[in-house]
PDB file of C-alpha atoms in Angstrom:
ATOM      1  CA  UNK A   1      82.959  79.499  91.162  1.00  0.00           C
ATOM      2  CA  UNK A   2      84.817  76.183  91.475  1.00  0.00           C
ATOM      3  CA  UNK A   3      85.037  75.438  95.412  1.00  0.00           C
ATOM      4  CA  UNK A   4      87.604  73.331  96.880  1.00  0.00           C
ATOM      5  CA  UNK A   5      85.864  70.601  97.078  1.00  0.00           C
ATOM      6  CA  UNK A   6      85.137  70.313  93.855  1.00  0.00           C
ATOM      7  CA  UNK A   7      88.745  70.459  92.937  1.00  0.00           C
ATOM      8  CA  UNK A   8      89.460  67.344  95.521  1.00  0.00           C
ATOM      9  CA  UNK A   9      87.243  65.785  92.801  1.00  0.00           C
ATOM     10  CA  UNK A  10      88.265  66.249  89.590  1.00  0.00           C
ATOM     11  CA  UNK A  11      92.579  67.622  90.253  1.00  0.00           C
ATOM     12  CA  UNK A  12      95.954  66.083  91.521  1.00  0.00           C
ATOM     13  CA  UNK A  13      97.736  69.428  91.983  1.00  0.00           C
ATOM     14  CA  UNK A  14      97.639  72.370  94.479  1.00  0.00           C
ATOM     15  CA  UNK A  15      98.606  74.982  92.362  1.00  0.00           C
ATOM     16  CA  UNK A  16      94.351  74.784  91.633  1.00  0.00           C
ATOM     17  CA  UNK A  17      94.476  76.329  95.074  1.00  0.00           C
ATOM     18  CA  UNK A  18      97.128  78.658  94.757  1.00  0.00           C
ATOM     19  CA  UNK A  19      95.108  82.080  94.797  1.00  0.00           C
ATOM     20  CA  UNK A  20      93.306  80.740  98.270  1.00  0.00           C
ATOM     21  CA  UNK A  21      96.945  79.664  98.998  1.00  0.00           C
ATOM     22  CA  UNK A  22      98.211  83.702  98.302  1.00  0.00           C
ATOM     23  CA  UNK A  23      95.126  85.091 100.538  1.00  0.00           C
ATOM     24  CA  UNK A  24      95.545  82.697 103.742  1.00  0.00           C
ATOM     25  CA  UNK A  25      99.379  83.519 103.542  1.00  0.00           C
ATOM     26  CA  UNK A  26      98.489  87.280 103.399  1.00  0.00           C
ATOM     27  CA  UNK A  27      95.931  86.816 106.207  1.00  0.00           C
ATOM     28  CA  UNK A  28      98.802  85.156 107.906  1.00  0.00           C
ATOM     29  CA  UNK A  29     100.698  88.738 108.047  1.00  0.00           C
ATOM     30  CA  UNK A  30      97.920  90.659 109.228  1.00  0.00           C
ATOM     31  CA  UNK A  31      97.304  88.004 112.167  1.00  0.00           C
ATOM     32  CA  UNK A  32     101.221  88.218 112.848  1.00  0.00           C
ATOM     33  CA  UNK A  33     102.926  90.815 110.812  1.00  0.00           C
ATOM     34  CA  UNK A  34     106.277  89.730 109.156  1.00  0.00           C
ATOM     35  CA  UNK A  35     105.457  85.812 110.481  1.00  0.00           C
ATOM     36  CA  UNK A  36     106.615  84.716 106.767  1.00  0.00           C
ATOM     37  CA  UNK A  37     108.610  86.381 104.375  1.00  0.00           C
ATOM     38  CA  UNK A  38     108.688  86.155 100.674  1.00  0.00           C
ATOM     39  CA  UNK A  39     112.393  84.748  99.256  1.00  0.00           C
ATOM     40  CA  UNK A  40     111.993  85.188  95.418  1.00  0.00           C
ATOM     41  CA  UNK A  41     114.218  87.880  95.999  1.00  0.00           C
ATOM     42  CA  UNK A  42     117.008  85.245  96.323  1.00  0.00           C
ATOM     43  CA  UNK A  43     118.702  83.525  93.294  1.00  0.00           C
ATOM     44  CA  UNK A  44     116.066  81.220  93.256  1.00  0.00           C
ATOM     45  CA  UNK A  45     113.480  79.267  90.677  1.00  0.00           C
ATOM     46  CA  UNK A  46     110.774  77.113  91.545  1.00  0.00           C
ATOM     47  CA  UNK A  47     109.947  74.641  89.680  1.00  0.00           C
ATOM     48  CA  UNK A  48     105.819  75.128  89.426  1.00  0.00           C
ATOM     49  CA  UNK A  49     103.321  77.550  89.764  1.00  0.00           C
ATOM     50  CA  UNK A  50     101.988  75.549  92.989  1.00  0.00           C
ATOM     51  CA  UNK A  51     105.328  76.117  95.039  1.00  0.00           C
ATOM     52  CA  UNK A  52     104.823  79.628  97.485  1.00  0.00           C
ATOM     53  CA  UNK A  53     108.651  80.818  98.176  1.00  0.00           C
ATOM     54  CA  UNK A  54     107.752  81.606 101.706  1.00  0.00           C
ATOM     55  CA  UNK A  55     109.841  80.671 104.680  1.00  0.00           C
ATOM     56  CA  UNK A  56     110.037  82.365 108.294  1.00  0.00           C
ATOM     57  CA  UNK A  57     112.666  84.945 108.304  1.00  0.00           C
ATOM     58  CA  UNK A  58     115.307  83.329 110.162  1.00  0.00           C
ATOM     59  CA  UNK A  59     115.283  80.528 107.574  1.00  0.00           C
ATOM     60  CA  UNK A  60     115.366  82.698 104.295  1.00  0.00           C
ATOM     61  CA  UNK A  61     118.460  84.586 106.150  1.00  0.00           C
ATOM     62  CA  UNK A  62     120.107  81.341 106.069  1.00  0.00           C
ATOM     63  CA  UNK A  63     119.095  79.884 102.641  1.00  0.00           C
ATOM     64  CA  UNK A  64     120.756  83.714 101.232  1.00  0.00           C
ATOM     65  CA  UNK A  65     124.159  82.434 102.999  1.00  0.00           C
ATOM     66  CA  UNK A  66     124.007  79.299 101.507  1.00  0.00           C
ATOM     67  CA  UNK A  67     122.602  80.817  97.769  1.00  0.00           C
ATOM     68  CA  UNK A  68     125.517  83.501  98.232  1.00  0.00           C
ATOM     69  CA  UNK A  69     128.388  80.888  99.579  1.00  0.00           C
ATOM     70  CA  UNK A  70     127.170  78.354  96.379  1.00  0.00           C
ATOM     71  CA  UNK A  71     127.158  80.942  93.756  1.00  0.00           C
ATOM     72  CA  UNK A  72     124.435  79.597  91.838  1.00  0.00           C
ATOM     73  CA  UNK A  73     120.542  79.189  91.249  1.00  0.00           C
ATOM     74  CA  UNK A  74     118.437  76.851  93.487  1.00  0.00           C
ATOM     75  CA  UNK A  75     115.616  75.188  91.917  1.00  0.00           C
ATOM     76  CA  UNK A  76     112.680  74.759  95.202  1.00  0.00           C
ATOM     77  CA  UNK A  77     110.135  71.916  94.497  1.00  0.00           C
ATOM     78  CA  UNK A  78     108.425  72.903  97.604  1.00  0.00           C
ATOM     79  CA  UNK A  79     109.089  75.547 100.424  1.00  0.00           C
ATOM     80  CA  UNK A  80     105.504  76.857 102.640  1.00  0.00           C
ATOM     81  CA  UNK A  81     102.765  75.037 101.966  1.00  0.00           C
ATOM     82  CA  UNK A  82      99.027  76.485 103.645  1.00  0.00           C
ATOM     83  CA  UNK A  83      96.156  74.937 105.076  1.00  0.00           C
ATOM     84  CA  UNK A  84      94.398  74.790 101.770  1.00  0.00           C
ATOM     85  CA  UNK A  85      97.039  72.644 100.022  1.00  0.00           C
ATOM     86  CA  UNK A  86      97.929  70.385 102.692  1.00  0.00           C
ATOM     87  CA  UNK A  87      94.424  69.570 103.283  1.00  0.00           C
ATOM     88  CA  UNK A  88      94.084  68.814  99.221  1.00  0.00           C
ATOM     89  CA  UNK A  89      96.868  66.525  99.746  1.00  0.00           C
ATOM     90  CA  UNK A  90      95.356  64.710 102.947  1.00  0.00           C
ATOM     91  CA  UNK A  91      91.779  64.276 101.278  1.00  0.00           C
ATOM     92  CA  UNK A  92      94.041  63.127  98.601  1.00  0.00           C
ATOM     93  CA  UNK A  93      95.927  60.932 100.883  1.00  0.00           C
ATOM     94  CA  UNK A  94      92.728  58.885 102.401  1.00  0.00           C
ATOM     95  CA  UNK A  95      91.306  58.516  98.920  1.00  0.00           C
ATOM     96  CA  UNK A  96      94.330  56.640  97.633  1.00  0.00           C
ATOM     97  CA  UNK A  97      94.507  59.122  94.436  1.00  0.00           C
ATOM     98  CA  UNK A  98      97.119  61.199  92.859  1.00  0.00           C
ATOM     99  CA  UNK A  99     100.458  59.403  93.794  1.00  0.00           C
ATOM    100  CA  UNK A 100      99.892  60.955  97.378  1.00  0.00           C
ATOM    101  CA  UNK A 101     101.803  58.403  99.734  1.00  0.00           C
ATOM    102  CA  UNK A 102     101.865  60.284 103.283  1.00  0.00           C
ATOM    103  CA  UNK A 103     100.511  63.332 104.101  1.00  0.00           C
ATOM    104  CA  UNK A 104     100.107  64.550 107.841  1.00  0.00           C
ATOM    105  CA  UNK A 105      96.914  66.468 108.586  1.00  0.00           C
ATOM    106  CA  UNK A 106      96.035  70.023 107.742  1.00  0.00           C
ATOM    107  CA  UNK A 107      98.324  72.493 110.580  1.00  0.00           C
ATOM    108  CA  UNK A 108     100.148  69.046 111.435  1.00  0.00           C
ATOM    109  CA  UNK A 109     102.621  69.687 108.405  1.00  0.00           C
ATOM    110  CA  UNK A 110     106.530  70.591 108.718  1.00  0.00           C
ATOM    111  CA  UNK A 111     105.959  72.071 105.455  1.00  0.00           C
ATOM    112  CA  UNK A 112     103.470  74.134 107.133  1.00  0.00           C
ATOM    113  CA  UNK A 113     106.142  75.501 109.612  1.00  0.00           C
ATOM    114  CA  UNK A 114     107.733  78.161 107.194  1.00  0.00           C
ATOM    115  CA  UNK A 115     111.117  75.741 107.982  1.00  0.00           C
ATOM    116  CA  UNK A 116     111.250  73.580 104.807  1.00  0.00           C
ATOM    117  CA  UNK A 117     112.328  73.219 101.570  1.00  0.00           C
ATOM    118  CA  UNK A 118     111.948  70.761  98.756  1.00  0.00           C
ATOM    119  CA  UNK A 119     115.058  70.160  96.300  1.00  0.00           C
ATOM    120  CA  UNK A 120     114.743  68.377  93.188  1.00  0.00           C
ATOM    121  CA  UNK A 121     116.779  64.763  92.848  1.00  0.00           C
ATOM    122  CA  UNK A 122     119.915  65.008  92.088  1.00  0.00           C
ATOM    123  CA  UNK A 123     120.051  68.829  93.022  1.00  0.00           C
ATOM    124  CA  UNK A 124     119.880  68.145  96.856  1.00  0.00           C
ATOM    125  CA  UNK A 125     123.526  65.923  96.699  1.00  0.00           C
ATOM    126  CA  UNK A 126     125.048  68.944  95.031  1.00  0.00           C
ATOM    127  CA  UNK A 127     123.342  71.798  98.140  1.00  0.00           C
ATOM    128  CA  UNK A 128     123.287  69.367 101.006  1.00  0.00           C
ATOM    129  CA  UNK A 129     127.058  70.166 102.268  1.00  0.00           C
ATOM    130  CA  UNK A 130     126.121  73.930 101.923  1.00  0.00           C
ATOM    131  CA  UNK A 131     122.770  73.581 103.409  1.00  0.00           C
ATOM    132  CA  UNK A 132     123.917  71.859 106.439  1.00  0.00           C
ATOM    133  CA  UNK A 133     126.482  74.788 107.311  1.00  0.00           C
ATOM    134  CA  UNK A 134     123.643  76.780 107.416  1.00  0.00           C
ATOM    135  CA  UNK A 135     122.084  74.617 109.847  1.00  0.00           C
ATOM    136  CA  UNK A 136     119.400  73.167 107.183  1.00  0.00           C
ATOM    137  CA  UNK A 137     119.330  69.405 107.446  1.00  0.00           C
ATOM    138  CA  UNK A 138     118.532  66.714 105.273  1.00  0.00           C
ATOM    139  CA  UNK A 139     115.734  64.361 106.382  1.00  0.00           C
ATOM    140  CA  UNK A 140     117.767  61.716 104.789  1.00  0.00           C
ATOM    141  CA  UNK A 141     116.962  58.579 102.070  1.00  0.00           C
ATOM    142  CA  UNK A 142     113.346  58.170 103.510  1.00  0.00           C
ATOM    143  CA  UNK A 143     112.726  61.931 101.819  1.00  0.00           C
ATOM    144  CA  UNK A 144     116.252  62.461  99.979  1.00  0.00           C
ATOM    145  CA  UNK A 145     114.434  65.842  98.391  1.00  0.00           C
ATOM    146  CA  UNK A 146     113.626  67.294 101.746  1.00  0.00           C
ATOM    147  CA  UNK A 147     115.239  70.249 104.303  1.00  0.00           C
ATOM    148  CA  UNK A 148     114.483  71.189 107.179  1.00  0.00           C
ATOM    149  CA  UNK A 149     115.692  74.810 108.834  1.00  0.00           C
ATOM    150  CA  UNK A 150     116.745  73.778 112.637  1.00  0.00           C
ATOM    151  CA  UNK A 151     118.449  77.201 113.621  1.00  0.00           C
ATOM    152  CA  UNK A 152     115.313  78.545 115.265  1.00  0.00           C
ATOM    153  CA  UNK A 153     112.000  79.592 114.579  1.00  0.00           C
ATOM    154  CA  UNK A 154     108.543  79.774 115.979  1.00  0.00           C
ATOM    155  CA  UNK A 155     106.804  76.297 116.463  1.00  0.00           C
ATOM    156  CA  UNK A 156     103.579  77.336 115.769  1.00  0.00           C
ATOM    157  CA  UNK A 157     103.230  78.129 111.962  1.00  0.00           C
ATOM    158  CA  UNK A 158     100.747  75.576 111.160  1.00  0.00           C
ATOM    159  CA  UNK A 159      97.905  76.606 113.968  1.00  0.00           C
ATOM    160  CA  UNK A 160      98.201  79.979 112.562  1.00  0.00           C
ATOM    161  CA  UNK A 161      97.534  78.766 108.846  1.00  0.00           C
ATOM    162  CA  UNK A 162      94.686  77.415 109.998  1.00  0.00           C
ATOM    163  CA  UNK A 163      93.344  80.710 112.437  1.00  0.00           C
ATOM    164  CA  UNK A 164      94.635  82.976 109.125  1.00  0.00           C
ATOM    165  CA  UNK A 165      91.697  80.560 107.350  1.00  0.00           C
ATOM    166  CA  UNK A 166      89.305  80.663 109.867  1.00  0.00           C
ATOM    167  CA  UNK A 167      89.790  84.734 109.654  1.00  0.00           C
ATOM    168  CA  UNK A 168      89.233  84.665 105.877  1.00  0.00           C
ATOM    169  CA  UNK A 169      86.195  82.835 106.277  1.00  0.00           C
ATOM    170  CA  UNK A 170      84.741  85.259 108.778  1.00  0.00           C
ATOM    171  CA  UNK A 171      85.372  87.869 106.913  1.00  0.00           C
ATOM    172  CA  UNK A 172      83.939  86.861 103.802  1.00  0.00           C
ATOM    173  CA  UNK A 173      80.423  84.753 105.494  1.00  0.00           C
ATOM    174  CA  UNK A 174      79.755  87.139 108.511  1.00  0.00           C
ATOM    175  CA  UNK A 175      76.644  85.197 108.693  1.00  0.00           C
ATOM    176  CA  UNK A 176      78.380  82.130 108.923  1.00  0.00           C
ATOM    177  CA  UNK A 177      81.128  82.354 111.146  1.00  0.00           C
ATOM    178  CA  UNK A 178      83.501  79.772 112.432  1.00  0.00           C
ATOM    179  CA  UNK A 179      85.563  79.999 115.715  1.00  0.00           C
ATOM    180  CA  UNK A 180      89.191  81.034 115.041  1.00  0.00           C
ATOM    181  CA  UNK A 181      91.014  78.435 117.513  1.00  0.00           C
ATOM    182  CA  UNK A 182      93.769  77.342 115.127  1.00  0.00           C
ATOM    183  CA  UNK A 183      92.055  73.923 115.127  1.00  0.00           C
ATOM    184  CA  UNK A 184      91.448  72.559 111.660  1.00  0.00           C
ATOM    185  CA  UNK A 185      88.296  70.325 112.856  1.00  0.00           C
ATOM    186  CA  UNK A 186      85.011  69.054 110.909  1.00  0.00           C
ATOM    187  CA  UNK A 187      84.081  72.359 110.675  1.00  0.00           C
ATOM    188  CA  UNK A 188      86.904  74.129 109.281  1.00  0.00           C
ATOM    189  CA  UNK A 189      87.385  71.266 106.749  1.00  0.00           C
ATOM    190  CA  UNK A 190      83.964  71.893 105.723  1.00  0.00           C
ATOM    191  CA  UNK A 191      84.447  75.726 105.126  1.00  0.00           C
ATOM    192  CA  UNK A 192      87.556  74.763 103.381  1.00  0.00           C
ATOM    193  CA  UNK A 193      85.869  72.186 101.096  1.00  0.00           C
ATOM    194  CA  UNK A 194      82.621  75.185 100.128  1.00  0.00           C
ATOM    195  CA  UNK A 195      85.484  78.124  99.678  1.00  0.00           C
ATOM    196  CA  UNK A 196      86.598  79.131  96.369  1.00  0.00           C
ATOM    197  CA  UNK A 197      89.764  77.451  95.201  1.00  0.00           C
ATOM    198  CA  UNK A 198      90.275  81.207  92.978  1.00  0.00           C
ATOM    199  CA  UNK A 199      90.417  82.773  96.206  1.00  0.00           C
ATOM    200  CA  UNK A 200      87.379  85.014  97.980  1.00  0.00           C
ATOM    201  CA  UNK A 201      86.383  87.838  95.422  1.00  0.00           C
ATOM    202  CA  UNK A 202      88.205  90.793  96.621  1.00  0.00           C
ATOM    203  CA  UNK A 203      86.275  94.466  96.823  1.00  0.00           C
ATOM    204  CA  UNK A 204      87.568  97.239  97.757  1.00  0.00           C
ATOM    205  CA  UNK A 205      85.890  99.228 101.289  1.00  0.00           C
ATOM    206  CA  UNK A 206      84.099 102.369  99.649  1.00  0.00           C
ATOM    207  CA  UNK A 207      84.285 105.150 102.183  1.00  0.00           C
ATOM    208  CA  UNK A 208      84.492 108.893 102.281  1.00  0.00           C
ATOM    209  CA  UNK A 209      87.602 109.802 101.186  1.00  0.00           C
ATOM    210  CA  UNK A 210      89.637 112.633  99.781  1.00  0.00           C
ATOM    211  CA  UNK A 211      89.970 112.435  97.116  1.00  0.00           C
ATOM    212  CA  UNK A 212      86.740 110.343  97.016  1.00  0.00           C
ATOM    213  CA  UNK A 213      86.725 107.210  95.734  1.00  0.00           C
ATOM    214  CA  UNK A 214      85.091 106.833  92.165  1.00  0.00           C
ATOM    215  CA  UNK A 215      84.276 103.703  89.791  1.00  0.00           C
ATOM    216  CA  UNK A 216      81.861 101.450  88.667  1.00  0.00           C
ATOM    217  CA  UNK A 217      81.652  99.545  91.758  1.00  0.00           C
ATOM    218  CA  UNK A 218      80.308 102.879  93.000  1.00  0.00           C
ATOM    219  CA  UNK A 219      78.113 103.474  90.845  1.00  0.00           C
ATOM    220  CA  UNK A 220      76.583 100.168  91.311  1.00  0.00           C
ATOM    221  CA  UNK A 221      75.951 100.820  95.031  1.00  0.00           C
ATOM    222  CA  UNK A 222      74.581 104.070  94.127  1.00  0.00           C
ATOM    223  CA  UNK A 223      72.079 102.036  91.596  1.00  0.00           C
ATOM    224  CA  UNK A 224      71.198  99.934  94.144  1.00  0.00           C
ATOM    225  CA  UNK A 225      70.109 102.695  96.405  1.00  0.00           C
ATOM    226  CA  UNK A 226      67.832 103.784  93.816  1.00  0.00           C
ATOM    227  CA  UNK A 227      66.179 100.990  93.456  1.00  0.00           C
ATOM    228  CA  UNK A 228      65.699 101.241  97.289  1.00  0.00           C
ATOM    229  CA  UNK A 229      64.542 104.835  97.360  1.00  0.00           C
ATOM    230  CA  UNK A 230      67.395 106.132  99.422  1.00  0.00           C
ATOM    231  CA  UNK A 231      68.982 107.668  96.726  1.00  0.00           C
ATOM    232  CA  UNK A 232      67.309 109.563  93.420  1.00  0.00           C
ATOM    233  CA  UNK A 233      68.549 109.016  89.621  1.00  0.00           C
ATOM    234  CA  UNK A 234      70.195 112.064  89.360  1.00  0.00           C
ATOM    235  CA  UNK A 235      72.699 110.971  92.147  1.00  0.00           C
ATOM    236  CA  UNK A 236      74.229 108.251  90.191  1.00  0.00           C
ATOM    237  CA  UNK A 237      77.652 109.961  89.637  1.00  0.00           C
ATOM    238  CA  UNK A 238      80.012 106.721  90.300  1.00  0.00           C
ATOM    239  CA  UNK A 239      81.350 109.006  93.214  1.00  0.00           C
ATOM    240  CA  UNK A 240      81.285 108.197  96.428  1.00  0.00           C
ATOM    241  CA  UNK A 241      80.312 111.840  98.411  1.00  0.00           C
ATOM    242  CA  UNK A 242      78.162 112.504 101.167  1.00  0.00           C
ATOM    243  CA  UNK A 243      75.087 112.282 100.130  1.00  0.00           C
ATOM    244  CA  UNK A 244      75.944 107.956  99.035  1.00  0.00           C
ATOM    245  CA  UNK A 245      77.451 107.711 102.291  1.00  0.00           C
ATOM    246  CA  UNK A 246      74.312 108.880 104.318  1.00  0.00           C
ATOM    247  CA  UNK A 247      72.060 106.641 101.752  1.00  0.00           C
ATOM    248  CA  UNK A 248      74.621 103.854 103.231  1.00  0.00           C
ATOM    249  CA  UNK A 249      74.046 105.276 106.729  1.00  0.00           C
ATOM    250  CA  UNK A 250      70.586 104.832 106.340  1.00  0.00           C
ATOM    251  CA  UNK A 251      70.110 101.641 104.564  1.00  0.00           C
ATOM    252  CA  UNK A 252      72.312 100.045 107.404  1.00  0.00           C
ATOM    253  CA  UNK A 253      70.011 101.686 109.805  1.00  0.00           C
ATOM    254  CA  UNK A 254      66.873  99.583 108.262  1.00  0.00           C
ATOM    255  CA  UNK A 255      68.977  96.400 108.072  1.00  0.00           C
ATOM    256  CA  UNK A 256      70.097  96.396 111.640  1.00  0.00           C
ATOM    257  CA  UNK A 257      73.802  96.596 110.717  1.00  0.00           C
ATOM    258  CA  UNK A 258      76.711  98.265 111.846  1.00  0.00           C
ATOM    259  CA  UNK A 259      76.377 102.095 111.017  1.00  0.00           C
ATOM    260  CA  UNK A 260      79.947 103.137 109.845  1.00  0.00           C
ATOM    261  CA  UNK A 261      78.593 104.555 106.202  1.00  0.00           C
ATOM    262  CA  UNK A 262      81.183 102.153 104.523  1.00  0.00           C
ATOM    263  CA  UNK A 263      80.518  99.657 102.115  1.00  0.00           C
ATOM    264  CA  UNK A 264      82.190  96.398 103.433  1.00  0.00           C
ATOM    265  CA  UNK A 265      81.574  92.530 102.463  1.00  0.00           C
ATOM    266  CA  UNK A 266      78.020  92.271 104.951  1.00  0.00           C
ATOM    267  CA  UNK A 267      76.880  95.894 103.474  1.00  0.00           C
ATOM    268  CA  UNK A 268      77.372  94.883  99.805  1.00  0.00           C
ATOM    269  CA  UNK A 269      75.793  91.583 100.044  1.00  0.00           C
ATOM    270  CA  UNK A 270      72.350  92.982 101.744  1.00  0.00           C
ATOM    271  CA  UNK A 271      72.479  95.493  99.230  1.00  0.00           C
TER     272      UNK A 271
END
């Protein structure tokens, strides 16, 4: 697993954070539902695998009216940009290292605000008109590549990055968790800088079901009961029925967990 950290080290590009970028922007949607919208679905290209065509849905609404009133492709250099990257290129920033002249501090961003877009040079000239009917406006020749959306939006984008972080982390070190206050501090830097840049490992919940679940992530559970005497050999089916679900019951019992008979992220690991 290659942490964060150790991509501050040895990278000069976010898109080495881009699946922890992906899960902290889906956090971001469970925390507020709909609080960023995807716009690929526009005529749109972007012009590296680190860009996330995200924007808050008053602003993509816009950028279709310009895209539409145009009539051609827009190439984005940079549109949302999380927690994870902005704190890559603040680290980057205070070492003096990769080009990085400014960067504001993680949640301090306006390209953390869902409100801005990047244009590549000498793109921007030929949008700007039609951007700034549609109320985006151009920062001007201190950052000729860079729009901002001013016809409303919520404020807060970039303290929510950081709680849909904080979140993650919980829910992936429930022995280790940090207070979700939207304040990227010491210690939210330092669960940033130990998380892993290819995102948290992703499991699904095994449960009783119907149909019931079945795989080999099942079966492994079920092995691992064995091993503890909860379950015998010849219940090693890879399907997840009642009698794995009462071995789970049980085993969560002894270990002073939560007894819901599902195996989540604190259930797997003490198994």
């Amino acid at each position: 697993m290659t942490t964060v950290k150790e991509i501050i080290a040895t990278e000069c590009g976010t898109n080495a954070v881009r699946k922890l970028s992906l899960q902290i922007i889906a956090e971001m949607n469970i925390v507020i539902p709909g609080i960023l919208v995807s716009f690929d679905d526009l005529n749109v290209s972007s012009a590296s695998t680190a860009v996330n065509l995200y924007l808050q849905p008053g602003a993509k609404d816009a950028l279709r009216r310009v895209i539409r009133t145009k009539g051609e492709q827009l190439t984005v250099t940079s549109a949302y940009r999380t927690v994870a990257q902005q704190h890559l290129l603040y680290i980057w920033f205070q070492q003096g290292k990769c080009g990085i002249g400014l960067a504001a501090k993680p949640g301090k961003s306006n390209h953390e605000d869902g409100l801005a877009l990047d244009l590549p040079d000498p793109d921007n000239a030929t949008w700007r008109n039609f951007l700034e009917d549609e109320d985006w406006d151009w920062l001007g020749s201190n950052d000729r590549f860079h729009f901002t959306y001013r016809g409303g939006g919520r404020d807060d984008i970039g303290d929510i990055g950081v709680k849909a972080f904080q979140s993650l982390w919980n829910k992936n070190n429930p022995g280790d968790r940090i207070t979700v206050d939207g304040d990227f501090g010491p210690q939210t830097a330092e669960k940033m800088n130990l998380s892993p840049a290819e995102g948290f490992p992703t499991v699904r919940l095994l449960r009783l079901t119907s149909p019931a679940l079945q795989g080999d992530d099942v079966h492994k559970v079920q092995q691992a009961l064995v091993n503890r005497s909860l379950l015998e050999n010849a219940d090693i089916t890879g399907i997840y029925g009642e009698k794995t679900a009462d071995a789970i019951g049980e085993f969560q019992k002894n270990r002073g967990l939560s007894i819901d008979k599902i195996v989540g992220p604190s259930t797997r690991r003490e198994l």
